[in-house]
PDB file of C-alpha atoms in Angstrom:
ATOM      1  CA  MET A  10      14.509   3.364   8.113  1.00 94.00           C
ATOM      2  CA  ILE A  11      11.278   5.051   9.203  1.00 96.00           C
ATOM      3  CA  GLN A  12      10.134   5.325  12.803  1.00 95.00           C
ATOM      4  CA  THR A  13       7.325   7.383  14.250  1.00 95.00           C
ATOM      5  CA  ARG A  14       6.251   7.650  17.872  1.00 95.00           C
ATOM      6  CA  ASP A  15       2.919   9.062  19.032  1.00 96.00           C
ATOM      7  CA  ILE A  16       2.465  11.315  15.993  1.00 96.00           C
ATOM      8  CA  ARG A  17      -0.624  13.486  16.287  1.00 96.00           C
ATOM      9  CA  VAL A  18      -1.887  15.993  13.721  1.00 96.00           C
ATOM     10  CA  ASP A  19      -4.710  18.371  14.551  1.00 95.00           C
ATOM     11  CA  TYR A  20      -6.534  20.817  12.298  1.00 93.00           C
ATOM     12  CA  GLY A  21      -8.355  22.995  14.770  1.00 92.00           C
ATOM     13  CA  ASP A  22     -10.864  20.744  16.501  1.00 92.00           C
ATOM     14  CA  VAL A  23     -10.307  17.907  14.014  1.00 93.00           C
ATOM     15  CA  THR A  24      -7.698  15.220  14.711  1.00 94.00           C
ATOM     16  CA  ALA A  25      -6.359  13.830  11.425  1.00 94.00           C
ATOM     17  CA  VAL A  26      -3.709  11.544  12.952  1.00 95.00           C
ATOM     18  CA  SER A  27      -3.979  10.257  16.510  1.00 94.00           C
ATOM     19  CA  ASP A  28      -0.980   8.971  18.505  1.00 94.00           C
ATOM     20  CA  LEU A  29       0.416   6.924  15.622  1.00 95.00           C
ATOM     21  CA  SER A  30       3.554   4.818  16.089  1.00 95.00           C
ATOM     22  CA  LEU A  31       4.999   2.951  13.123  1.00 94.00           C
ATOM     23  CA  SER A  32       8.256   1.257  12.122  1.00 94.00           C
ATOM     24  CA  VAL A  33       9.308   0.469   8.539  1.00 94.00           C
ATOM     25  CA  GLY A  34      12.505  -1.445   7.775  1.00 92.00           C
ATOM     26  CA  PRO A  35      14.990  -1.224   4.874  1.00 91.00           C
ATOM     27  CA  GLY A  36      13.679  -2.758   1.663  1.00 89.00           C
ATOM     28  CA  GLU A  37      10.137  -2.813   3.014  1.00 91.00           C
ATOM     29  CA  VAL A  38       7.275  -1.717   0.754  1.00 91.00           C
ATOM     30  CA  LEU A  39       4.539  -0.620   3.137  1.00 92.00           C
ATOM     31  CA  GLY A  40       1.013  -0.125   1.890  1.00 90.00           C
ATOM     32  CA  LEU A  41      -0.694   2.629   3.861  1.00 90.00           C
ATOM     33  CA  ILE A  42      -4.361   1.739   3.519  1.00 86.00           C
ATOM     34  CA  GLY A  43      -7.483   3.532   4.630  1.00 83.00           C
ATOM     35  CA  PRO A  44     -10.596   5.299   3.370  1.00 82.00           C
ATOM     36  CA  ASN A  45     -10.515   8.912   2.284  1.00 83.00           C
ATOM     37  CA  GLY A  46     -10.102  11.040   5.396  1.00 86.00           C
ATOM     38  CA  ALA A  47      -8.289   8.325   7.368  1.00 89.00           C
ATOM     39  CA  GLY A  48      -5.205  10.539   7.825  1.00 93.00           C
ATOM     40  CA  LYS A  49      -2.867   8.980   5.247  1.00 93.00           C
ATOM     41  CA  THR A  50      -1.916  12.215   3.502  1.00 93.00           C
ATOM     42  CA  SER A  51      -1.414  14.045   6.797  1.00 95.00           C
ATOM     43  CA  LEU A  52       0.974  11.343   8.002  1.00 96.00           C
ATOM     44  CA  ILE A  53       2.949  11.357   4.747  1.00 96.00           C
ATOM     45  CA  SER A  54       3.144  15.159   4.851  1.00 95.00           C
ATOM     46  CA  VAL A  55       4.723  14.935   8.302  1.00 96.00           C
ATOM     47  CA  LEU A  56       7.253  12.342   7.117  1.00 96.00           C
ATOM     48  CA  ALA A  57       8.065  14.526   4.104  1.00 96.00           C
ATOM     49  CA  THR A  58       8.924  17.381   6.541  1.00 95.00           C
ATOM     50  CA  LEU A  59       6.132  19.511   5.077  1.00 94.00           C
ATOM     51  CA  ARG A  60       3.940  19.648   8.163  1.00 93.00           C
ATOM     52  CA  GLU A  61       4.675  20.020  11.854  1.00 92.00           C
ATOM     53  CA  PRO A  62       2.707  17.543  13.953  1.00 94.00           C
ATOM     54  CA  THR A  63       0.855  18.683  17.020  1.00 94.00           C
ATOM     55  CA  TYR A  64       3.237  16.437  18.926  1.00 94.00           C
ATOM     56  CA  GLY A  65       5.243  13.250  18.489  1.00 95.00           C
ATOM     57  CA  ASP A  66       8.631  12.175  17.149  1.00 94.00           C
ATOM     58  CA  ALA A  67       9.771  10.732  13.824  1.00 96.00           C
ATOM     59  CA  ARG A  68      13.075   9.584  12.323  1.00 96.00           C
ATOM     60  CA  ILE A  69      14.078   8.667   8.794  1.00 96.00           C
ATOM     61  CA  ALA A  70      17.403   6.907   8.201  1.00 94.00           C
ATOM     62  CA  GLY A  71      18.250   7.696  11.825  1.00 94.00           C
ATOM     63  CA  LEU A  72      17.696  11.442  11.335  1.00 96.00           C
ATOM     64  CA  ASP A  73      15.218  13.432  13.387  1.00 95.00           C
ATOM     65  CA  ILE A  74      12.928  14.840  10.707  1.00 94.00           C
ATOM     66  CA  PHE A  75      12.232  18.025  12.655  1.00 91.00           C
ATOM     67  CA  GLN A  76      15.821  18.871  13.604  1.00 92.00           C
ATOM     68  CA  ASN A  77      17.475  17.722  10.350  1.00 94.00           C
ATOM     69  CA  ARG A  78      15.024  18.705   7.631  1.00 93.00           C
ATOM     70  CA  ALA A  79      17.626  19.407   4.938  1.00 93.00           C
ATOM     71  CA  ALA A  80      19.427  16.111   5.533  1.00 95.00           C
ATOM     72  CA  VAL A  81      16.142  14.178   5.580  1.00 96.00           C
ATOM     73  CA  ARG A  82      15.052  15.745   2.288  1.00 94.00           C
ATOM     74  CA  ARG A  83      18.229  14.475   0.632  1.00 93.00           C
ATOM     75  CA  VAL A  84      17.297  10.855   1.397  1.00 95.00           C
ATOM     76  CA  ILE A  85      13.551  10.952   0.659  1.00 96.00           C
ATOM     77  CA  GLY A  86      11.576  11.125  -2.549  1.00 95.00           C
ATOM     78  CA  TYR A  87       8.096  12.578  -2.060  1.00 95.00           C
ATOM     79  CA  MET A  88       5.268  12.280  -4.564  1.00 93.00           C
ATOM     80  CA  PRO A  89       2.031  14.037  -3.552  1.00 91.00           C
ATOM     81  CA  ASP A  90      -1.364  13.118  -4.897  1.00 84.00           C
ATOM     82  CA  LEU A  91      -2.101  15.004  -8.145  1.00 79.00           C
ATOM     83  CA  ALA A  92       1.154  16.987  -8.020  1.00 82.00           C
ATOM     84  CA  PRO A  93       1.200  20.049 -10.299  1.00 85.00           C
ATOM     85  CA  VAL A  94       3.743  20.383 -13.109  1.00 92.00           C
ATOM     86  CA  TYR A  95       5.135  23.422 -14.916  1.00 94.00           C
ATOM     87  CA  LYS A  96       3.032  23.286 -18.066  1.00 93.00           C
ATOM     88  CA  ASP A  97       5.285  25.504 -20.180  1.00 95.00           C
ATOM     89  CA  LEU A  98       8.289  23.175 -19.817  1.00 97.00           C
ATOM     90  CA  ARG A  99       9.057  20.108 -21.868  1.00 97.00           C
ATOM     91  CA  CYS A 100       9.235  16.878 -19.902  1.00 97.00           C
ATOM     92  CA  TRP A 101      13.026  16.712 -19.959  1.00 96.00           C
ATOM     93  CA  GLU A 102      13.222  20.404 -18.987  1.00 97.00           C
ATOM     94  CA  PHE A 103      10.906  19.785 -16.043  1.00 97.00           C
ATOM     95  CA  LEU A 104      13.160  16.960 -14.850  1.00 97.00           C
ATOM     96  CA  ASP A 105      16.309  19.038 -15.472  1.00 96.00           C
ATOM     97  CA  LEU A 106      14.913  21.824 -13.293  1.00 96.00           C
ATOM     98  CA  PHE A 107      14.485  19.474 -10.348  1.00 95.00           C
ATOM     99  CA  ALA A 108      17.785  17.713 -11.006  1.00 95.00           C
ATOM    100  CA  ARG A 109      19.481  21.098 -10.620  1.00 95.00           C
ATOM    101  CA  ALA A 110      17.493  21.706  -7.424  1.00 93.00           C
ATOM    102  CA  TYR A 111      18.944  18.420  -6.132  1.00 91.00           C
ATOM    103  CA  TYR A 112      22.458  19.780  -6.929  1.00 92.00           C
ATOM    104  CA  LEU A 113      23.240  17.060  -9.462  1.00 93.00           C
ATOM    105  CA  ASP A 114      26.172  18.035 -11.686  1.00 91.00           C
ATOM    106  CA  ARG A 115      25.706  18.332 -15.448  1.00 89.00           C
ATOM    107  CA  ARG A 116      26.879  14.848 -16.392  1.00 88.00           C
ATOM    108  CA  GLU A 117      24.958  13.205 -13.565  1.00 92.00           C
ATOM    109  CA  ARG A 118      21.831  15.209 -14.435  1.00 93.00           C
ATOM    110  CA  ARG A 119      21.751  13.893 -17.978  1.00 93.00           C
ATOM    111  CA  ALA A 120      22.303  10.317 -16.872  1.00 95.00           C
ATOM    112  CA  ARG A 121      19.638  10.447 -14.152  1.00 95.00           C
ATOM    113  CA  ILE A 122      17.073  12.175 -16.393  1.00 96.00           C
ATOM    114  CA  ASP A 123      17.544   9.522 -19.079  1.00 95.00           C
ATOM    115  CA  ALA A 124      17.396   6.717 -16.513  1.00 95.00           C
ATOM    116  CA  CYS A 125      14.252   8.001 -14.809  1.00 94.00           C
ATOM    117  CA  ILE A 126      12.447   8.638 -18.098  1.00 95.00           C
ATOM    118  CA  ASP A 127      13.241   5.048 -19.035  1.00 93.00           C
ATOM    119  CA  ILE A 128      12.148   3.699 -15.624  1.00 89.00           C
ATOM    120  CA  VAL A 129       8.657   5.206 -15.951  1.00 89.00           C
ATOM    121  CA  ASN A 130       8.351   4.455 -19.694  1.00 89.00           C
ATOM    122  CA  LEU A 131       8.042   8.097 -20.695  1.00 92.00           C
ATOM    123  CA  GLY A 132      10.535   8.028 -23.574  1.00 92.00           C
ATOM    124  CA  SER A 133       7.951   8.895 -26.235  1.00 93.00           C
ATOM    125  CA  LYS A 134       7.018  12.068 -24.306  1.00 94.00           C
ATOM    126  CA  ARG A 135      10.529  13.313 -23.581  1.00 94.00           C
ATOM    127  CA  THR A 136      10.162  16.493 -25.662  1.00 96.00           C
ATOM    128  CA  SER A 137       6.406  16.936 -25.154  1.00 96.00           C
ATOM    129  CA  MET A 138       5.130  19.880 -23.150  1.00 96.00           C
ATOM    130  CA  ALA A 139       4.305  18.877 -19.605  1.00 95.00           C
ATOM    131  CA  GLY A 140       0.989  20.715 -19.817  1.00 92.00           C
ATOM    132  CA  ALA A 141      -0.117  18.545 -22.753  1.00 94.00           C
ATOM    133  CA  LEU A 142       0.220  15.243 -20.902  1.00 92.00           C
ATOM    134  CA  SER A 143      -2.728  13.125 -19.848  1.00 88.00           C
ATOM    135  CA  ARG A 144      -3.307  12.621 -16.130  1.00 85.00           C
ATOM    136  CA  GLY A 145      -1.645   9.217 -16.227  1.00 84.00           C
ATOM    137  CA  MET A 146       1.380  10.511 -18.116  1.00 89.00           C
ATOM    138  CA  THR A 147       1.640  13.418 -15.669  1.00 91.00           C
ATOM    139  CA  GLN A 148       1.773  10.897 -12.821  1.00 88.00           C
ATOM    140  CA  ARG A 149       4.631   9.127 -14.599  1.00 89.00           C
ATOM    141  CA  LEU A 150       6.493  12.406 -15.019  1.00 93.00           C
ATOM    142  CA  VAL A 151       6.118  13.297 -11.337  1.00 93.00           C
ATOM    143  CA  LEU A 152       7.265   9.810 -10.349  1.00 91.00           C
ATOM    144  CA  ALA A 153      10.352  10.253 -12.551  1.00 94.00           C
ATOM    145  CA  LYS A 154      11.038  13.551 -10.759  1.00 95.00           C
ATOM    146  CA  THR A 155      10.699  11.781  -7.410  1.00 95.00           C
ATOM    147  CA  LEU A 156      13.376   9.244  -8.381  1.00 94.00           C
ATOM    148  CA  LEU A 157      15.906  11.729  -9.801  1.00 95.00           C
ATOM    149  CA  HIS A 158      18.242  11.985  -6.812  1.00 94.00           C
ATOM    150  CA  ASP A 159      18.102   8.222  -6.130  1.00 93.00           C
ATOM    151  CA  PRO A 160      16.455   8.502  -2.686  1.00 95.00           C
ATOM    152  CA  SER A 161      16.670   5.644  -0.215  1.00 95.00           C
ATOM    153  CA  VAL A 162      13.134   6.329   1.091  1.00 96.00           C
ATOM    154  CA  LEU A 163      10.076   6.931  -1.097  1.00 96.00           C
ATOM    155  CA  LEU A 164       6.853   8.513   0.162  1.00 96.00           C
ATOM    156  CA  LEU A 165       4.195   8.046  -2.509  1.00 94.00           C
ATOM    157  CA  ASP A 166       0.719   9.450  -1.901  1.00 92.00           C
ATOM    158  CA  GLU A 167      -1.837   7.773  -4.214  1.00 86.00           C
ATOM    159  CA  PRO A 168       0.696   7.315  -7.069  1.00 84.00           C
ATOM    160  CA  ALA A 169      -1.605   4.998  -9.045  1.00 78.00           C
ATOM    161  CA  SER A 170      -4.299   7.662  -9.317  1.00 73.00           C
ATOM    162  CA  GLY A 171      -5.164   8.150 -12.972  1.00 68.00           C
ATOM    163  CA  LEU A 172      -2.912   5.382 -14.274  1.00 73.00           C
ATOM    164  CA  ASP A 173      -4.208   2.997 -16.912  1.00 76.00           C
ATOM    165  CA  PRO A 174      -3.926  -0.785 -16.323  1.00 80.00           C
ATOM    166  CA  ILE A 175      -0.590  -1.073 -18.152  1.00 80.00           C
ATOM    167  CA  ALA A 176       0.881   1.830 -16.182  1.00 78.00           C
ATOM    168  CA  ARG A 177      -0.310   0.210 -12.938  1.00 80.00           C
ATOM    169  CA  ILE A 178       1.544  -2.978 -13.871  1.00 82.00           C
ATOM    170  CA  ASP A 179       4.643  -0.875 -14.623  1.00 82.00           C
ATOM    171  CA  LEU A 180       4.309   0.816 -11.228  1.00 81.00           C
ATOM    172  CA  ARG A 181       3.958  -2.548  -9.485  1.00 83.00           C
ATOM    173  CA  ASN A 182       7.086  -3.892 -11.181  1.00 86.00           C
ATOM    174  CA  LEU A 183       9.003  -0.718 -10.380  1.00 84.00           C
ATOM    175  CA  LEU A 184       8.116  -0.859  -6.680  1.00 84.00           C
ATOM    176  CA  LEU A 185       9.057  -4.526  -6.501  1.00 85.00           C
ATOM    177  CA  ARG A 186      12.400  -3.641  -8.045  1.00 85.00           C
ATOM    178  CA  LEU A 187      12.994  -0.703  -5.719  1.00 85.00           C
ATOM    179  CA  GLY A 188      12.202  -2.854  -2.686  1.00 84.00           C
ATOM    180  CA  GLY A 189      14.605  -5.477  -4.001  1.00 86.00           C
ATOM    181  CA  GLU A 190      17.292  -2.791  -4.225  1.00 87.00           C
ATOM    182  CA  GLY A 191      16.845  -2.074  -0.521  1.00 89.00           C
ATOM    183  CA  LYS A 192      14.811   1.115  -0.814  1.00 91.00           C
ATOM    184  CA  THR A 193      12.108   1.733   1.753  1.00 94.00           C
ATOM    185  CA  VAL A 194       8.720   2.679   0.322  1.00 94.00           C
ATOM    186  CA  ILE A 195       5.506   3.950   1.858  1.00 95.00           C
ATOM    187  CA  ILE A 196       2.706   4.016  -0.686  1.00 92.00           C
ATOM    188  CA  SER A 197      -0.795   5.111   0.231  1.00 90.00           C
ATOM    189  CA  SER A 198      -4.099   4.234  -1.368  1.00 80.00           C
ATOM    190  CA  HIS A 199      -7.737   3.647  -0.501  1.00 72.00           C
ATOM    191  CA  ILE A 200      -7.856   0.929  -3.170  1.00 67.00           C
ATOM    192  CA  LEU A 201      -6.571  -2.277  -1.656  1.00 66.00           C
ATOM    193  CA  GLN A 202      -6.262  -4.058  -4.998  1.00 65.00           C
ATOM    194  CA  GLU A 203      -3.568  -1.559  -6.035  1.00 63.00           C
ATOM    195  CA  LEU A 204      -1.330  -2.492  -3.133  1.00 70.00           C
ATOM    196  CA  LYS A 205      -1.684  -6.100  -2.125  1.00 68.00           C
ATOM    197  CA  GLU A 206       0.255  -7.533  -5.089  1.00 72.00           C
ATOM    198  CA  PHE A 207       3.539  -5.776  -4.327  1.00 76.00           C
ATOM    199  CA  CYS A 208       3.522  -4.611  -0.700  1.00 84.00           C
ATOM    200  CA  SER A 209       5.511  -6.644   1.795  1.00 84.00           C
ATOM    201  CA  SER A 210       3.588  -5.121   4.689  1.00 88.00           C
ATOM    202  CA  VAL A 211       0.521  -3.006   5.345  1.00 87.00           C
ATOM    203  CA  ALA A 212      -0.583  -0.372   7.827  1.00 89.00           C
ATOM    204  CA  ILE A 213      -4.331   0.126   8.035  1.00 87.00           C
ATOM    205  CA  MET A 214      -5.627   3.508   9.185  1.00 89.00           C
ATOM    206  CA  GLU A 215      -9.155   4.395  10.226  1.00 87.00           C
ATOM    207  CA  LYS A 216     -10.207   7.832  11.503  1.00 89.00           C
ATOM    208  CA  GLY A 217      -6.613   8.866  12.148  1.00 92.00           C
ATOM    209  CA  ARG A 218      -5.654   5.781  14.125  1.00 92.00           C
ATOM    210  CA  LEU A 219      -3.407   2.903  13.195  1.00 91.00           C
ATOM    211  CA  VAL A 220      -5.704  -0.114  13.416  1.00 85.00           C
ATOM    212  CA  LEU A 221      -3.310  -2.831  12.289  1.00 82.00           C
ATOM    213  CA  SER A 222       0.191  -3.120  10.845  1.00 85.00           C
ATOM    214  CA  GLY A 223       2.657  -5.845  10.010  1.00 83.00           C
ATOM    215  CA  ALA A 224       3.888  -8.203   7.315  1.00 81.00           C
ATOM    216  CA  ILE A 225       1.085  -9.377   5.058  1.00 74.00           C
ATOM    217  CA  GLU A 226       2.036 -13.024   5.545  1.00 73.00           C
ATOM    218  CA  GLU A 227       1.870 -12.681   9.326  1.00 77.00           C
ATOM    219  CA  ILE A 228      -1.482 -10.897   9.237  1.00 72.00           C
ATOM    220  CA  VAL A 229      -3.016 -13.497   6.946  1.00 68.00           C
ATOM    221  CA  ALA A 230      -1.573 -16.318   9.073  1.00 67.00           C
ATOM    222  CA  ASP A 231      -3.131 -14.819  12.202  1.00 68.00           C
ATOM    223  CA  LEU A 232      -6.446 -14.475  10.412  1.00 62.00           C
ATOM    224  CA  ASN A 233      -6.435 -18.111   9.390  1.00 63.00           C
ATOM    225  CA  GLN A 234      -5.629 -19.734  12.732  1.00 66.00           C
ATOM    226  CA  VAL A 235      -9.264 -20.854  12.789  1.00 74.00           C
ATOM    227  CA  ARG A 236     -10.040 -22.557   9.491  1.00 84.00           C
ATOM    228  CA  ARG A 237     -13.296 -21.685   7.753  1.00 88.00           C
ATOM    229  CA  PHE A 238     -14.970 -23.992   5.220  1.00 94.00           C
ATOM    230  CA  ILE A 239     -17.821 -23.717   2.746  1.00 95.00           C
ATOM    231  CA  VAL A 240     -19.946 -26.699   1.693  1.00 96.00           C
ATOM    232  CA  GLU A 241     -22.253 -26.340  -1.278  1.00 96.00           C
ATOM    233  CA  THR A 242     -24.870 -29.061  -1.664  1.00 96.00           C
ATOM    234  CA  VAL A 243     -27.324 -30.140  -4.304  1.00 95.00           C
ATOM    235  CA  GLY A 244     -30.504 -28.579  -2.954  1.00 91.00           C
ATOM    236  CA  GLU A 245     -30.836 -27.104   0.545  1.00 93.00           C
ATOM    237  CA  ALA A 246     -27.842 -27.458   2.867  1.00 94.00           C
ATOM    238  CA  ASP A 247     -29.846 -28.379   5.985  1.00 95.00           C
ATOM    239  CA  SER A 248     -28.633 -31.985   5.747  1.00 95.00           C
ATOM    240  CA  ALA A 249     -25.011 -30.796   5.815  1.00 95.00           C
ATOM    241  CA  ALA A 250     -25.668 -28.681   8.911  1.00 95.00           C
ATOM    242  CA  ALA A 251     -27.387 -31.608  10.653  1.00 95.00           C
ATOM    243  CA  ALA A 252     -24.469 -33.932   9.889  1.00 95.00           C
ATOM    244  CA  LEU A 253     -21.895 -31.377  11.047  1.00 95.00           C
ATOM    245  CA  ASN A 254     -23.782 -30.874  14.330  1.00 94.00           C
ATOM    246  CA  GLU A 255     -23.336 -34.576  15.042  1.00 93.00           C
ATOM    247  CA  MET A 256     -19.555 -34.394  14.654  1.00 93.00           C
ATOM    248  CA  ASP A 257     -16.865 -33.348  17.129  1.00 89.00           C
ATOM    249  CA  GLY A 258     -15.042 -30.208  16.046  1.00 87.00           C
ATOM    250  CA  PRO A 259     -17.169 -28.183  13.610  1.00 92.00           C
ATOM    251  CA  VAL A 260     -18.448 -24.908  15.118  1.00 92.00           C
ATOM    252  CA  GLY A 261     -20.081 -21.736  13.865  1.00 92.00           C
ATOM    253  CA  ILE A 262     -22.346 -23.676  11.527  1.00 95.00           C
ATOM    254  CA  GLU A 263     -24.418 -21.403   9.271  1.00 94.00           C
ATOM    255  CA  VAL A 264     -26.825 -22.289   6.467  1.00 95.00           C
ATOM    256  CA  ALA A 265     -27.926 -20.076   3.580  1.00 94.00           C
ATOM    257  CA  GLY A 266     -29.787 -21.940   0.881  1.00 94.00           C
ATOM    258  CA  ALA A 267     -27.541 -24.566  -0.679  1.00 95.00           C
ATOM    259  CA  VAL A 268     -24.468 -23.276   1.195  1.00 96.00           C
ATOM    260  CA  CYS A 269     -23.295 -24.302   4.654  1.00 96.00           C
ATOM    261  CA  ARG A 270     -20.380 -22.570   6.381  1.00 95.00           C
ATOM    262  CA  PHE A 271     -18.502 -23.821   9.426  1.00 95.00           C
ATOM    263  CA  SER A 272     -15.189 -23.521  11.245  1.00 92.00           C
ATOM    264  CA  ILE A 273     -12.861 -26.192  12.550  1.00 89.00           C
ATOM    265  CA  ASN A 274      -9.446 -26.360  14.190  1.00 82.00           C
ATOM    266  CA  GLY A 275      -7.344 -29.229  12.963  1.00 80.00           C
ATOM    267  CA  PRO A 276      -4.918 -30.545  10.367  1.00 85.00           C
ATOM    268  CA  ASP A 277      -5.768 -31.528   6.805  1.00 87.00           C
ATOM    269  CA  GLU A 278      -6.391 -35.105   7.921  1.00 91.00           C
ATOM    270  CA  ARG A 279      -9.249 -33.961  10.157  1.00 90.00           C
ATOM    271  CA  VAL A 280     -10.675 -31.862   7.329  1.00 91.00           C
ATOM    272  CA  ALA A 281     -10.615 -34.891   5.012  1.00 93.00           C
ATOM    273  CA  GLN A 282     -12.357 -36.922   7.695  1.00 94.00           C
ATOM    274  CA  VAL A 283     -15.142 -34.326   8.005  1.00 94.00           C
ATOM    275  CA  LEU A 284     -15.701 -34.433   4.252  1.00 95.00           C
ATOM    276  CA  ALA A 285     -15.786 -38.243   4.317  1.00 95.00           C
ATOM    277  CA  GLU A 286     -18.325 -38.195   7.150  1.00 95.00           C
ATOM    278  CA  LEU A 287     -20.530 -35.736   5.244  1.00 96.00           C
ATOM    279  CA  VAL A 288     -20.539 -37.987   2.201  1.00 95.00           C
ATOM    280  CA  GLY A 289     -21.043 -41.042   4.402  1.00 95.00           C
ATOM    281  CA  ALA A 290     -24.102 -39.386   5.956  1.00 95.00           C
ATOM    282  CA  GLY A 291     -25.643 -39.090   2.514  1.00 95.00           C
ATOM    283  CA  VAL A 292     -25.132 -35.327   2.151  1.00 95.00           C
ATOM    284  CA  PRO A 293     -25.134 -34.469  -1.604  1.00 96.00           C
ATOM    285  CA  VAL A 294     -21.894 -32.460  -1.540  1.00 96.00           C
ATOM    286  CA  LYS A 295     -21.352 -30.393  -4.673  1.00 95.00           C
ATOM    287  CA  THR A 296     -18.265 -28.429  -3.575  1.00 96.00           C
ATOM    288  CA  PHE A 297     -16.136 -28.345  -0.435  1.00 96.00           C
ATOM    289  CA  THR A 298     -13.718 -25.420  -0.151  1.00 95.00           C
ATOM    290  CA  GLU A 299     -11.639 -23.641   2.463  1.00 90.00           C
ATOM    291  CA  HIS A 300     -12.098 -19.897   2.743  1.00 84.00           C
ATOM    292  CA  ARG A 301      -8.685 -18.305   3.234  1.00 75.00           C
ATOM    293  CA  ARG A 302      -9.196 -14.903   4.776  1.00 69.00           C
ATOM    294  CA  GLY A 303      -7.036 -12.065   3.537  1.00 67.00           C
ATOM    295  CA  VAL A 304      -6.372  -8.383   4.153  1.00 63.00           C
ATOM    296  CA  GLU A 305      -9.727  -7.536   2.566  1.00 65.00           C
ATOM    297  CA  ASP A 306     -11.418  -9.305   5.456  1.00 64.00           C
ATOM    298  CA  VAL A 307      -9.480  -7.132   7.901  1.00 61.00           C
ATOM    299  CA  MET A 308     -10.756  -4.022   6.156  1.00 59.00           C
ATOM    300  CA  MET A 309     -14.343  -5.209   6.474  1.00 59.00           C
ATOM    301  CA  GLU A 310     -13.897  -6.196  10.104  1.00 58.00           C
ATOM    302  CA  ILE A 311     -12.557  -2.802  11.155  1.00 53.00           C
ATOM    303  CA  GLY A 312     -15.431  -1.081   9.393  1.00 48.00           C
ATOM    304  CA  ALA A 313     -13.437   0.636   6.647  1.00 48.00           C
ATOM    305  CA  SER A 314     -16.313   0.185   4.247  1.00 46.00           C
ATOM    306  CA  GLU A 315     -15.153   3.042   2.008  1.00 44.00           C
ATOM    307  CA  VAL A 316     -12.068   1.067   1.013  1.00 45.00           C
ATOM    308  CA  SER A 317     -12.633  -0.707  -2.271  1.00 40.00           C
TER     309      SER A 317
END
């Protein structure tokens, strides 16, 4: 549904996006992750047909986004970060204005406005003035506007910004539902916790470059090909390290106080044997756990320390 090839975006001497190629399939919810200034907004602006790249190609739903802007805009829903609203309109009037801009007929407008207000749980604010909404409620209103014309592709730039915990749960459930309906979603954030619960894949950006992308399950599986374990002992863990050094298999043995870390390749049976040998060697084992590395570890490894 979304394909980019060698997209580059320059602002004078500054390169915001550098030779980025990405592919997103139908029904995929892609988390675009990176610290502030990584190039996420610039990339989404290109996909939303709002910015010409310095060079590169991109297609959405098979349409060249530079040669078929009008057609592309009919199939995408774009939600910018901190989008402005018309403060002198009531919420339903704001949505009606955009529904008309999407050329929805009168009957369809009413149905879609009601449906989208319900989807974002904004029913209690239907007749409220848009300018009187809190930041979180404004985000809900803009998200409702984004869904009005039932787009098959959603481009959401920091949509969870300003949302309270309940609204974040609502957003998570909505995105899971939209992905289940076959819609393709790109959602950006610098807060990994916001994305990892509902994204089927991630694309990690750093200084304008795509560092890593793919299905979350595949990334985590690759990370955990070498198994990492943590042994906590009663007292100092030097005895655990000494015992592990006598065994075949354990490598990367590190000691910090009562904690000993090591890696090993092997099935669960081998892991159980290592634990038995530790106990047999008289090591006072308090806990023995496997550290399963996740996407957070990727962020730390690539140096994206600004990502929380």
